[in-house]
Amino acid sequence: MNKVFYGKLIFECSSTGRRGYDLPENTFGKSLNDFIPATLQRQATLVLPEADEQTVARHYTNMSNNNFGVDTGFYPLGSCTMKYNPKINEEVAAHPAFTALHPAQPAETVQGALHLYDEVQRTLAEIAGMSAFTLNPYAGAHGELTGLMVIRSYHMSRGDEKRTKIIVPDSAHGTNPASAAVCGLQIVEVKSTPEGTIDVEALKPLLNDEVAGMMMTNPNTLGIFETKIPEIARLVHECGGLMYYDGANLNPMLGVCRPGDMGFDVMHINLHKTFSTPHGGGGPGSGPVGVRKGLEQFLPNPRVRKNDDGTYGVSSEPTALGSVSSFLGNYGIIIRAYAYLLSIGGDILPMVGKLSVLNANYVKEILKEYYQLPIDGLCKHEFVFDGLRPEFGGDHHDESHVTTLDVAKRILDYGFHAPTIYFPLLFHEALMIEPTETESKDTLDSFIEVLKNIAIEARDERDKVKNAPLTTPVRRNDDVKAVKDAIFVYNA
Ligand SMILES: *Cc1c(COP(=O)(O)O)cnc(C)c1O
């Protein structure tokens, strides 16, 4: 770590009079201020860091070295599918044939780009068993909102206006109730059974003619395949509601089974999880939305269509719910997903899902000797521990027990990204691990070794784990103070 630069703000690298640029002499005989009304002119000189180019380059390069990403190490962040992003996808997306396009170009000048867009729509429809897809939404949560708007449009188109309730399981990702609320729907929670799946008996009394639909995630956020889907879909359909599939966790199902065949009507997919486009740090992402036959007309504008003569067009439909994005969404992400789909191909696609399931079960079966596994049995692509086992210091009746936060912090000392913690909300000490299919057995074995070591440390050297991380540039933060007393500006 470079001590001269490390931990400094760019302001602290500032030295009066240093510059990283050199403008040519102003030969116009007028300055910029001659064109700006006096009332709008700055009265005091703006305080900016003064630094030479080399200082700036080193400052930001050293900061970037403190980042952790899938390109630096194993990133088992549950529910996020942090699989490797092949570099060929980046190369394709950066090709000038794509980057030089303007979104307002007439369709006849961008036939190749529209062809690609349509191929991705069709391929996703095939993979998911749906009739049509839009790629316009920008993220999973945005896809949920779009999908719920499709459901509302459907009911409205039938004059069925009192359907304002949406059923959401207690295990759902937080975005589900949030999207439903933004859509103006009232959330009705349905409980899970002790086995972690939806309680059908608890669902029955919630169904009536005010229910617009039900949101389900499968495999659910515990990594468990919901086994009662046909019965749940029948009950929801009988009461006039539609079934929404949160497909952010589609990875383990790729090429194995399809939401459309299970009775779902509307769904979203996260290209930035399942289809290997980069994510983290807030974007850009892509949350395509698919619908079954009979709901296509509600999908948002603009729509890409293949004409009868084989050319492609962009159209706006009067029946659509409106527009949810500017132009056709995050097109660069769609190119990456296309490159991934083509390089994987239909033959290998089922291996993706199966390998992700194998990897998760491999890690789980070894580590369950050390960590509490509240729901045992075969998981899909991820699983949830409820902290350390009592004999390794995880007994949460003991006030000084080693928490999941302690374990997560200690993992950083060993050079891995921490798993998802304290989600889902069904357990005290949730530690949610999703290895993904792109990790080798060597990596999984070293991760397993690290988690075993931490369990033994928690038993024998508790302070070491409770004070972790010990080796990272920043030690344990006071999260409460950080939230209450956030510093947003530099004060010289
Ligand atoms: C990631 C995720 C989402 C939200 O996706 P974003 O792209 O982050 O908005 C929704 N549901 C589940 C189950 C997820 O894992």
Short mmCIF file of C-alpha atoms and ligand atoms in Angstrom, two decimals:
data_model
loop_
_atom_site.label_atom_id
_atom_site.label_comp_id
_atom_site.label_asym_id
_atom_site.label_seq_id
_atom_site.Cartn_x
_atom_site.Cartn_y
_atom_site.Cartn_z
CA MET A 1 0.00 0.00 0.00
CA ASN A 2 1.37 3.39 -0.96
CA LYS A 3 1.60 5.34 2.30
CA VAL A 4 1.92 8.70 0.54
CA PHE A 5 -1.48 8.31 -1.10
CA TYR A 6 -3.32 5.78 0.95
CA GLY A 7 -6.42 6.97 2.76
CA LYS A 8 -5.98 10.55 1.66
CA LEU A 9 -8.69 12.57 0.02
CA ILE A 10 -7.77 14.27 -3.21
CA PHE A 11 -7.99 17.58 -1.33
CA GLU A 12 -5.23 16.37 0.98
CA CYS A 13 -3.00 15.68 -2.02
CA SER A 14 -3.45 19.32 -3.03
CA SER A 15 -0.52 21.70 -3.15
CA THR A 16 -1.09 25.36 -4.01
CA GLY A 17 -0.10 26.23 -7.55
CA ARG A 18 0.22 22.67 -8.89
CA ARG A 19 -1.69 22.01 -12.08
CA GLY A 20 -2.48 19.06 -14.28
CA TYR A 21 -3.35 21.09 -17.36
CA ASP A 22 -2.06 23.94 -19.47
CA LEU A 23 -4.51 26.04 -21.46
CA PRO A 24 -3.34 28.04 -24.50
CA GLU A 25 -3.21 31.80 -24.02
CA ASN A 26 -6.55 33.55 -24.52
CA THR A 27 -6.18 35.46 -27.78
CA PHE A 28 -9.84 36.43 -28.19
CA GLY A 29 -9.49 39.70 -26.36
CA LYS A 30 -12.50 38.74 -24.23
CA SER A 31 -12.81 36.50 -21.20
CA LEU A 32 -15.64 34.10 -20.43
CA ASN A 33 -16.95 36.53 -17.81
CA ASP A 34 -17.70 39.01 -20.59
CA PHE A 35 -20.48 36.66 -21.66
CA ILE A 36 -21.92 35.89 -18.21
CA PRO A 37 -24.22 38.39 -16.47
CA ALA A 38 -22.56 39.91 -13.41
CA THR A 39 -25.27 38.51 -11.10
CA LEU A 40 -24.40 34.97 -12.17
CA GLN A 41 -20.65 35.35 -11.85
CA ARG A 42 -18.88 33.59 -9.00
CA GLN A 43 -17.90 36.07 -6.29
CA ALA A 44 -15.22 34.03 -4.53
CA THR A 45 -12.70 31.67 -6.06
CA LEU A 46 -13.89 28.08 -6.00
CA VAL A 47 -11.88 25.88 -3.63
CA LEU A 48 -10.63 22.97 -5.73
CA PRO A 49 -7.77 20.57 -5.13
CA GLU A 50 -4.62 21.61 -6.96
CA ALA A 51 -2.59 18.67 -8.14
CA ASP A 52 -0.42 17.57 -11.04
CA GLU A 53 -1.57 14.81 -13.36
CA GLN A 54 0.74 12.20 -11.84
CA THR A 55 -0.59 12.83 -8.33
CA VAL A 56 -4.16 12.48 -9.59
CA ALA A 57 -3.33 9.28 -11.49
CA ARG A 58 -1.66 7.73 -8.44
CA HIS A 59 -4.41 8.83 -6.11
CA TYR A 60 -7.20 7.23 -8.13
CA THR A 61 -5.18 4.14 -9.05
CA ASN A 62 -4.41 3.51 -5.38
CA MET A 63 -8.06 3.98 -4.51
CA SER A 64 -9.10 1.53 -7.23
CA ASN A 65 -6.73 -1.03 -5.72
CA ASN A 66 -8.90 -1.01 -2.61
CA ASN A 67 -11.86 -2.21 -4.61
CA PHE A 68 -13.00 -5.79 -4.54
CA GLY A 69 -14.75 -7.31 -7.54
CA VAL A 70 -15.29 -10.63 -9.32
CA ASP A 71 -12.06 -9.90 -11.17
CA THR A 72 -10.11 -9.72 -7.89
CA GLY A 73 -11.55 -12.66 -5.99
CA PHE A 74 -14.33 -15.00 -4.93
CA TYR A 75 -17.56 -13.11 -4.32
CA PRO A 76 -20.17 -15.47 -2.81
CA LEU A 77 -22.78 -12.76 -2.21
CA GLY A 78 -26.06 -14.65 -1.84
CA SER A 79 -28.98 -13.61 -4.05
CA CYS A 80 -26.65 -11.61 -6.30
CA THR A 81 -25.20 -14.30 -8.63
CA MET A 82 -21.75 -12.75 -8.80
CA LYS A 83 -20.55 -15.00 -11.61
CA TYR A 84 -17.53 -14.20 -13.72
CA ASN A 85 -18.13 -11.72 -16.56
CA PRO A 86 -16.24 -13.03 -19.62
CA LYS A 87 -14.07 -10.35 -21.20
CA ILE A 88 -15.19 -11.23 -24.74
CA ASN A 89 -18.60 -9.78 -23.79
CA GLU A 90 -16.90 -6.47 -22.96
CA GLU A 91 -15.01 -6.47 -26.22
CA VAL A 92 -18.17 -7.05 -28.23
CA ALA A 93 -20.10 -4.35 -26.35
CA ALA A 94 -17.25 -1.87 -26.87
CA HIS A 95 -17.20 -2.40 -30.65
CA PRO A 96 -17.62 0.92 -32.49
CA ALA A 97 -20.37 -0.66 -34.60
CA PHE A 98 -22.45 -0.46 -31.42
CA THR A 99 -20.93 2.43 -29.49
CA ALA A 100 -21.20 4.86 -32.40
CA LEU A 101 -24.96 4.34 -32.79
CA HIS A 102 -27.36 7.06 -31.74
CA PRO A 103 -30.63 5.94 -30.11
CA ALA A 104 -32.64 8.35 -32.27
CA GLN A 105 -31.36 6.92 -35.56
CA PRO A 106 -34.08 5.74 -37.96
CA ALA A 107 -34.77 2.00 -37.68
CA GLU A 108 -33.60 1.30 -41.24
CA THR A 109 -30.08 2.47 -40.32
CA VAL A 110 -29.76 0.24 -37.22
CA GLN A 111 -31.12 -3.07 -38.50
CA GLY A 112 -28.23 -5.07 -36.97
CA ALA A 113 -28.73 -3.57 -33.53
CA LEU A 114 -32.47 -4.25 -33.66
CA HIS A 115 -31.84 -7.79 -34.90
CA LEU A 116 -29.65 -8.39 -31.83
CA TYR A 117 -32.31 -6.91 -29.55
CA ASP A 118 -34.99 -9.14 -31.06
CA GLU A 119 -32.78 -12.23 -30.80
CA VAL A 120 -32.31 -11.60 -27.08
CA GLN A 121 -36.09 -11.08 -26.64
CA ARG A 122 -36.81 -14.35 -28.41
CA THR A 123 -34.07 -16.31 -26.67
CA LEU A 124 -35.24 -15.19 -23.23
CA ALA A 125 -38.82 -16.09 -24.18
CA GLU A 126 -37.63 -19.57 -25.17
CA ILE A 127 -35.56 -20.03 -22.00
CA ALA A 128 -38.39 -18.81 -19.74
CA GLY A 129 -41.33 -20.38 -21.58
CA MET A 130 -42.99 -17.01 -22.13
CA SER A 131 -44.62 -15.57 -25.24
CA ALA A 132 -42.83 -12.21 -25.46
CA PHE A 133 -40.22 -10.09 -23.68
CA THR A 134 -39.31 -6.44 -23.43
CA LEU A 135 -35.71 -5.56 -22.60
CA ASN A 136 -36.50 -1.96 -21.67
CA PRO A 137 -36.43 -2.04 -17.82
CA TYR A 138 -33.13 -1.02 -16.24
CA ALA A 139 -32.92 -3.42 -13.27
CA GLY A 140 -34.63 -6.26 -11.44
CA ALA A 141 -36.69 -3.93 -9.28
CA HIS A 142 -37.60 -1.90 -12.36
CA GLY A 143 -38.67 -5.13 -14.06
CA GLU A 144 -40.87 -5.96 -11.08
CA LEU A 145 -42.54 -2.56 -11.29
CA THR A 146 -43.04 -2.97 -15.05
CA GLY A 147 -44.42 -6.50 -14.60
CA LEU A 148 -46.83 -5.36 -11.89
CA MET A 149 -47.96 -2.54 -14.18
CA VAL A 150 -48.67 -5.18 -16.84
CA ILE A 151 -50.82 -7.01 -14.28
CA ARG A 152 -52.68 -3.81 -13.41
CA SER A 153 -53.18 -2.97 -17.09
CA TYR A 154 -54.64 -6.43 -17.63
CA HIS A 155 -57.20 -6.04 -14.85
CA MET A 156 -58.03 -2.46 -15.91
CA SER A 157 -58.55 -3.56 -19.53
CA ARG A 158 -61.26 -5.90 -18.23
CA GLY A 159 -62.86 -3.21 -16.09
CA ASP A 160 -61.83 -5.17 -13.00
CA GLU A 161 -60.73 -2.14 -11.02
CA LYS A 162 -61.02 -3.33 -7.43
CA ARG A 163 -58.01 -5.66 -7.66
CA THR A 164 -55.55 -3.61 -5.62
CA LYS A 165 -53.92 -6.30 -3.46
CA ILE A 166 -50.80 -8.28 -4.20
CA ILE A 167 -49.68 -11.32 -2.23
CA VAL A 168 -45.97 -11.38 -1.34
CA PRO A 169 -44.26 -14.14 0.68
CA ASP A 170 -42.43 -13.23 3.91
CA SER A 171 -39.22 -14.59 2.37
CA ALA A 172 -39.37 -12.21 -0.63
CA HIS A 173 -36.55 -9.92 -1.67
CA GLY A 174 -37.17 -6.41 -0.29
CA THR A 175 -37.67 -5.06 -3.79
CA ASN A 176 -40.93 -7.06 -4.16
CA PRO A 177 -43.00 -5.16 -1.59
CA ALA A 178 -41.23 -1.93 -2.58
CA SER A 179 -42.13 -2.31 -6.28
CA ALA A 180 -45.70 -3.27 -5.39
CA ALA A 181 -46.02 -0.17 -3.22
CA VAL A 182 -44.65 2.08 -5.98
CA CYS A 183 -47.22 0.49 -8.31
CA GLY A 184 -49.95 1.55 -5.87
CA LEU A 185 -50.77 -1.99 -4.77
CA GLN A 186 -51.51 -3.05 -1.23
CA ILE A 187 -49.19 -5.78 0.06
CA VAL A 188 -50.59 -8.86 1.73
CA GLU A 189 -47.91 -11.06 3.28
CA VAL A 190 -48.10 -14.84 3.15
CA LYS A 191 -46.06 -16.90 5.62
CA SER A 192 -43.54 -19.62 4.92
CA THR A 193 -43.64 -23.07 6.50
CA PRO A 194 -40.77 -24.20 8.77
CA GLU A 195 -39.40 -25.95 5.66
CA GLY A 196 -38.98 -22.52 4.05
CA THR A 197 -41.60 -22.80 1.29
CA ILE A 198 -44.93 -21.02 0.93
CA ASP A 199 -47.64 -22.19 3.30
CA VAL A 200 -50.56 -23.05 0.99
CA GLU A 201 -53.01 -23.25 3.89
CA ALA A 202 -52.01 -19.73 4.97
CA LEU A 203 -52.47 -18.54 1.37
CA LYS A 204 -56.04 -19.81 0.87
CA PRO A 205 -57.83 -17.33 3.18
CA LEU A 206 -55.99 -14.41 1.54
CA LEU A 207 -57.44 -15.06 -1.91
CA ASN A 208 -60.46 -13.04 -3.01
CA ASP A 209 -61.72 -10.78 -5.80
CA GLU A 210 -59.50 -7.90 -4.65
CA VAL A 211 -56.30 -9.81 -5.37
CA ALA A 212 -54.46 -8.60 -8.47
CA GLY A 213 -51.91 -11.38 -8.24
CA MET A 214 -49.14 -13.06 -6.34
CA MET A 215 -45.38 -12.54 -6.51
CA MET A 216 -43.19 -15.60 -6.11
CA THR A 217 -39.45 -16.13 -6.26
CA ASN A 218 -38.24 -19.53 -7.33
CA PRO A 219 -35.92 -20.86 -6.11
CA ASN A 220 -36.93 -18.64 -3.20
CA THR A 221 -34.49 -16.45 -1.30
CA LEU A 222 -33.56 -19.42 0.90
CA GLY A 223 -32.32 -21.23 -2.21
CA ILE A 224 -35.19 -23.70 -2.01
CA PHE A 225 -37.34 -24.81 -4.92
CA GLU A 226 -40.99 -23.99 -4.28
CA THR A 227 -42.68 -27.37 -4.70
CA LYS A 228 -46.32 -26.28 -4.52
CA ILE A 229 -46.31 -23.98 -7.53
CA PRO A 230 -48.95 -25.82 -9.64
CA GLU A 231 -51.41 -25.77 -6.73
CA ILE A 232 -50.61 -22.13 -5.84
CA ALA A 233 -50.97 -21.05 -9.49
CA ARG A 234 -54.32 -22.84 -9.75
CA LEU A 235 -55.64 -21.17 -6.57
CA VAL A 236 -54.49 -17.69 -7.62
CA HIS A 237 -55.87 -18.10 -11.14
CA GLU A 238 -59.20 -19.40 -9.79
CA CYS A 239 -59.62 -16.21 -7.82
CA GLY A 240 -58.87 -14.14 -10.95
CA GLY A 241 -55.31 -13.07 -10.06
CA LEU A 242 -52.14 -13.39 -12.11
CA MET A 243 -48.89 -15.09 -11.10
CA TYR A 244 -45.73 -12.97 -11.07
CA TYR A 245 -42.35 -14.71 -11.13
CA ASP A 246 -39.35 -12.90 -9.67
CA GLY A 247 -36.73 -14.45 -11.95
CA ALA A 248 -33.68 -12.79 -10.40
CA ASN A 249 -32.76 -16.29 -9.20
CA LEU A 250 -33.22 -17.99 -12.58
CA ASN A 251 -29.62 -19.19 -12.72
CA PRO A 252 -30.12 -22.72 -11.31
CA MET A 253 -33.09 -23.31 -13.63
CA LEU A 254 -31.40 -22.45 -16.91
CA GLY A 255 -32.24 -25.06 -19.50
CA VAL A 256 -33.78 -27.30 -16.83
CA CYS A 257 -37.26 -25.90 -16.28
CA ARG A 258 -39.29 -22.85 -17.30
CA PRO A 259 -41.49 -20.46 -15.31
CA GLY A 260 -43.96 -20.33 -18.21
CA ASP A 261 -44.53 -24.09 -17.89
CA MET A 262 -45.18 -23.72 -14.15
CA GLY A 263 -48.16 -21.40 -14.61
CA PHE A 264 -46.59 -17.97 -14.27
CA ASP A 265 -48.08 -15.13 -16.32
CA VAL A 266 -45.53 -12.32 -15.94
CA MET A 267 -41.89 -12.35 -14.89
CA HIS A 268 -38.58 -10.55 -14.94
CA ILE A 269 -35.03 -11.74 -15.45
CA ASN A 270 -31.85 -10.02 -14.24
CA LEU A 271 -29.39 -9.96 -17.13
CA HIS A 272 -26.82 -8.63 -14.63
CA LYS A 273 -27.10 -11.79 -12.57
CA THR A 274 -28.06 -14.81 -14.65
CA PHE A 275 -26.69 -13.67 -18.00
CA SER A 276 -23.28 -12.69 -16.80
CA THR A 277 -23.29 -8.96 -17.36
CA PRO A 278 -21.35 -7.00 -14.71
CA HIS A 279 -23.11 -5.61 -11.68
CA GLY A 280 -22.55 -4.01 -8.34
CA GLY A 281 -22.10 -0.38 -7.54
CA GLY A 282 -25.56 0.50 -8.72
CA GLY A 283 -25.59 -0.18 -12.41
CA PRO A 284 -26.07 -0.23 -15.26
CA GLY A 285 -28.30 -3.30 -15.20
CA SER A 286 -31.14 -4.80 -17.17
CA GLY A 287 -34.38 -6.40 -15.97
CA PRO A 288 -36.24 -7.77 -19.02
CA VAL A 289 -39.93 -8.56 -18.50
CA GLY A 290 -41.70 -11.52 -20.08
CA VAL A 291 -45.40 -12.30 -20.41
CA ARG A 292 -47.46 -15.29 -21.42
CA LYS A 293 -49.67 -15.36 -24.48
CA GLY A 294 -52.51 -12.87 -24.25
CA LEU A 295 -50.60 -10.21 -22.29
CA GLU A 296 -48.14 -9.05 -24.98
CA GLN A 297 -50.16 -5.95 -25.82
CA PHE A 298 -49.53 -4.45 -22.37
CA LEU A 299 -45.72 -4.54 -22.57
CA PRO A 300 -44.14 -1.06 -22.50
CA ASN A 301 -43.20 1.07 -25.49
CA PRO A 302 -41.10 1.24 -27.55
CA ARG A 303 -41.24 -2.32 -28.91
CA VAL A 304 -38.87 -3.98 -31.35
CA ARG A 305 -40.62 -6.09 -33.95
CA LYS A 306 -39.63 -8.27 -36.83
CA ASN A 307 -41.64 -7.33 -39.90
CA ASP A 308 -43.00 -9.88 -42.36
CA ASP A 309 -40.28 -9.00 -44.87
CA GLY A 310 -37.55 -9.88 -42.34
CA THR A 311 -36.61 -6.29 -41.48
CA TYR A 312 -36.91 -4.84 -37.98
CA GLY A 313 -38.96 -1.91 -36.79
CA VAL A 314 -39.56 0.01 -33.58
CA SER A 315 -43.21 0.63 -32.79
CA SER A 316 -45.41 2.15 -30.11
CA GLU A 317 -48.62 0.34 -29.25
CA PRO A 318 -51.68 2.21 -27.96
CA THR A 319 -52.49 -0.71 -25.61
CA ALA A 320 -49.06 -0.57 -23.94
CA LEU A 321 -48.76 0.55 -20.33
CA GLY A 322 -46.64 3.48 -21.51
CA SER A 323 -42.88 3.77 -21.51
CA VAL A 324 -40.62 2.81 -18.61
CA SER A 325 -37.23 3.78 -20.04
CA SER A 326 -35.61 6.13 -22.46
CA PHE A 327 -35.43 4.40 -25.82
CA LEU A 328 -34.77 0.64 -25.54
CA GLY A 329 -33.13 0.35 -22.13
CA ASN A 330 -29.47 -0.32 -21.31
CA TYR A 331 -28.46 -1.56 -24.74
CA GLY A 332 -24.80 -2.19 -23.82
CA ILE A 333 -25.90 -4.73 -21.21
CA ILE A 334 -28.13 -6.44 -23.77
CA ILE A 335 -25.14 -6.86 -26.11
CA ARG A 336 -23.15 -8.51 -23.31
CA ALA A 337 -26.01 -10.90 -22.56
CA TYR A 338 -26.24 -11.77 -26.27
CA ALA A 339 -22.51 -12.53 -26.42
CA TYR A 340 -22.90 -14.73 -23.33
CA LEU A 341 -25.91 -16.57 -24.76
CA LEU A 342 -24.15 -17.24 -28.05
CA SER A 343 -20.93 -18.42 -26.42
CA ILE A 344 -22.78 -20.74 -24.02
CA GLY A 345 -25.31 -22.05 -26.53
CA GLY A 346 -28.36 -24.21 -25.98
CA ASP A 347 -26.36 -27.39 -25.38
CA ILE A 348 -24.31 -26.06 -22.49
CA LEU A 349 -26.98 -23.84 -20.92
CA PRO A 350 -28.40 -26.63 -18.71
CA MET A 351 -24.88 -27.18 -17.31
CA VAL A 352 -24.85 -23.63 -15.96
CA GLY A 353 -27.82 -24.23 -13.68
CA LYS A 354 -26.75 -27.72 -12.63
CA LEU A 355 -23.20 -26.67 -11.81
CA SER A 356 -24.40 -23.73 -9.74
CA VAL A 357 -26.55 -26.17 -7.75
CA LEU A 358 -23.69 -28.65 -7.36
CA ASN A 359 -21.30 -25.96 -6.14
CA ALA A 360 -23.75 -24.64 -3.56
CA ASN A 361 -24.51 -28.09 -2.20
CA TYR A 362 -20.81 -29.00 -2.05
CA VAL A 363 -19.99 -25.97 0.11
CA LYS A 364 -23.10 -26.42 2.27
CA GLU A 365 -22.58 -30.11 3.04
CA ILE A 366 -19.03 -29.60 4.32
CA LEU A 367 -19.68 -26.41 6.27
CA LYS A 368 -22.88 -27.53 7.98
CA GLU A 369 -20.68 -29.25 10.58
CA TYR A 370 -19.54 -25.76 11.64
CA TYR A 371 -22.49 -23.48 10.85
CA GLN A 372 -26.15 -23.90 11.71
CA LEU A 373 -28.23 -25.00 8.75
CA PRO A 374 -31.86 -24.33 9.69
CA ILE A 375 -33.26 -25.85 6.52
CA ASP A 376 -31.39 -29.00 5.61
CA GLY A 377 -31.71 -30.96 2.39
CA LEU A 378 -30.88 -30.22 -1.21
CA CYS A 379 -30.66 -26.52 -2.01
CA LYS A 380 -30.53 -24.90 -5.42
CA HIS A 381 -27.90 -22.25 -6.29
CA GLU A 382 -27.55 -20.86 -2.75
CA PHE A 383 -28.25 -21.63 0.90
CA VAL A 384 -28.58 -19.84 4.22
CA PHE A 385 -26.78 -20.59 7.46
CA ASP A 386 -28.08 -19.21 10.75
CA GLY A 387 -24.68 -18.25 12.19
CA LEU A 388 -22.08 -20.52 13.78
CA ARG A 389 -23.10 -23.69 15.58
CA PRO A 390 -23.30 -23.28 19.38
CA GLU A 391 -20.15 -25.35 19.95
CA PHE A 392 -18.25 -22.83 17.80
CA GLY A 393 -19.41 -19.79 19.73
CA GLY A 394 -22.61 -19.12 17.79
CA ASP A 395 -25.13 -19.64 20.59
CA HIS A 396 -27.15 -16.43 20.48
CA HIS A 397 -28.48 -16.89 24.01
CA ASP A 398 -24.91 -16.10 25.07
CA GLU A 399 -24.56 -12.33 24.85
CA SER A 400 -20.92 -12.45 23.79
CA HIS A 401 -21.60 -14.95 20.99
CA VAL A 402 -19.80 -14.63 17.70
CA THR A 403 -22.26 -13.08 15.28
CA THR A 404 -22.64 -13.41 11.53
CA LEU A 405 -21.29 -9.87 11.24
CA ASP A 406 -18.12 -10.98 13.06
CA VAL A 407 -17.73 -13.95 10.71
CA ALA A 408 -18.33 -11.75 7.64
CA LYS A 409 -15.70 -9.25 8.81
CA ARG A 410 -13.19 -12.03 9.48
CA ILE A 411 -13.72 -13.42 5.95
CA LEU A 412 -12.31 -10.12 4.61
CA ASP A 413 -9.01 -10.83 6.39
CA TYR A 414 -8.70 -13.96 4.26
CA GLY A 415 -9.20 -12.09 1.00
CA PHE A 416 -12.71 -13.12 0.01
CA HIS A 417 -15.81 -11.00 -0.34
CA ALA A 418 -18.31 -11.66 2.46
CA PRO A 419 -21.56 -13.51 1.73
CA THR A 420 -24.90 -11.71 2.13
CA ILE A 421 -25.67 -11.24 5.83
CA TYR A 422 -28.88 -10.73 7.80
CA PHE A 423 -31.00 -11.49 4.73
CA PRO A 424 -33.46 -13.13 4.34
CA LEU A 425 -35.10 -11.89 7.52
CA LEU A 426 -36.37 -15.32 8.55
CA PHE A 427 -33.39 -16.08 10.84
CA HIS A 428 -31.39 -14.22 13.52
CA GLU A 429 -27.96 -14.65 12.01
CA ALA A 430 -28.54 -15.28 8.31
CA LEU A 431 -25.39 -15.91 6.27
CA MET A 432 -26.35 -16.48 2.66
CA ILE A 433 -23.84 -18.09 0.33
CA GLU A 434 -24.08 -18.32 -3.47
CA PRO A 435 -20.89 -19.68 -5.06
CA THR A 436 -22.14 -19.66 -8.71
CA GLU A 437 -21.05 -22.13 -11.39
CA THR A 438 -18.02 -20.18 -12.58
CA GLU A 439 -15.86 -21.01 -9.54
CA SER A 440 -13.38 -23.89 -9.64
CA LYS A 441 -13.25 -26.63 -7.02
CA ASP A 442 -9.92 -25.14 -5.85
CA THR A 443 -11.56 -21.82 -5.04
CA LEU A 444 -14.49 -23.50 -3.31
CA ASP A 445 -12.08 -25.62 -1.27
CA SER A 446 -10.10 -22.60 -0.10
CA PHE A 447 -13.30 -20.80 0.84
CA ILE A 448 -14.44 -23.86 2.78
CA GLU A 449 -11.05 -23.95 4.53
CA VAL A 450 -11.39 -20.28 5.49
CA LEU A 451 -14.87 -20.73 6.93
CA LYS A 452 -13.72 -23.78 8.89
CA ASN A 453 -10.75 -21.80 10.25
CA ILE A 454 -13.00 -18.97 11.30
CA ALA A 455 -15.26 -21.39 13.17
CA ILE A 456 -12.25 -22.77 15.03
CA GLU A 457 -10.98 -19.28 15.78
CA ALA A 458 -14.45 -18.33 17.03
CA ARG A 459 -14.26 -21.22 19.47
CA ASP A 460 -10.62 -20.83 20.56
CA GLU A 461 -9.69 -17.18 19.93
CA ARG A 462 -12.96 -15.34 20.05
CA ASP A 463 -11.43 -11.84 20.22
CA LYS A 464 -9.67 -12.32 16.92
CA VAL A 465 -13.02 -12.81 15.20
CA LYS A 466 -14.86 -10.19 17.23
CA ASN A 467 -12.25 -7.55 16.33
CA ALA A 468 -11.97 -8.46 12.66
CA PRO A 469 -11.07 -7.29 10.12
CA LEU A 470 -7.47 -6.96 11.26
CA THR A 471 -5.68 -6.62 7.92
CA THR A 472 -7.91 -4.47 5.69
CA PRO A 473 -7.10 -0.80 4.96
CA VAL A 474 -10.16 0.23 6.97
CA ARG A 475 -10.96 -1.62 10.21
CA ARG A 476 -14.46 -2.21 11.53
CA ASN A 477 -16.65 0.84 11.05
CA ASP A 478 -19.17 2.09 13.53
CA ASP A 479 -22.16 1.52 11.25
CA VAL A 480 -24.55 3.43 13.50
CA LYS A 481 -22.30 6.48 13.72
CA ALA A 482 -21.63 6.30 9.98
CA VAL A 483 -25.35 6.56 9.29
CA LYS A 484 -26.14 9.22 11.90
CA ASP A 485 -23.08 11.32 11.37
CA ALA A 486 -22.32 10.94 7.67
CA ILE A 487 -19.74 13.37 6.28
CA PHE A 488 -20.49 14.28 2.69
CA VAL A 489 -18.18 17.22 2.05
CA TYR A 490 -14.54 17.95 2.58
CA ASN A 491 -13.94 20.66 5.18
CA ALA A 492 -10.50 22.13 4.91
C1 LIG B 1 -31.37 -9.01 -7.02
C2 LIG B 1 -32.78 -9.34 -6.80
C3 LIG B 1 -33.80 -8.43 -7.12
C4 LIG B 1 -33.55 -7.00 -7.54
O1 LIG B 1 -32.73 -6.81 -8.65
P1 LIG B 1 -32.03 -5.39 -8.89
O2 LIG B 1 -31.46 -5.48 -10.26
O3 LIG B 1 -31.00 -5.26 -7.82
O4 LIG B 1 -33.07 -4.33 -8.77
C5 LIG B 1 -35.11 -8.84 -6.96
N1 LIG B 1 -35.40 -10.06 -6.49
C6 LIG B 1 -34.45 -10.97 -6.15
C7 LIG B 1 -34.85 -12.32 -5.66
C8 LIG B 1 -33.11 -10.63 -6.29
O5 LIG B 1 -32.17 -11.52 -5.94
#
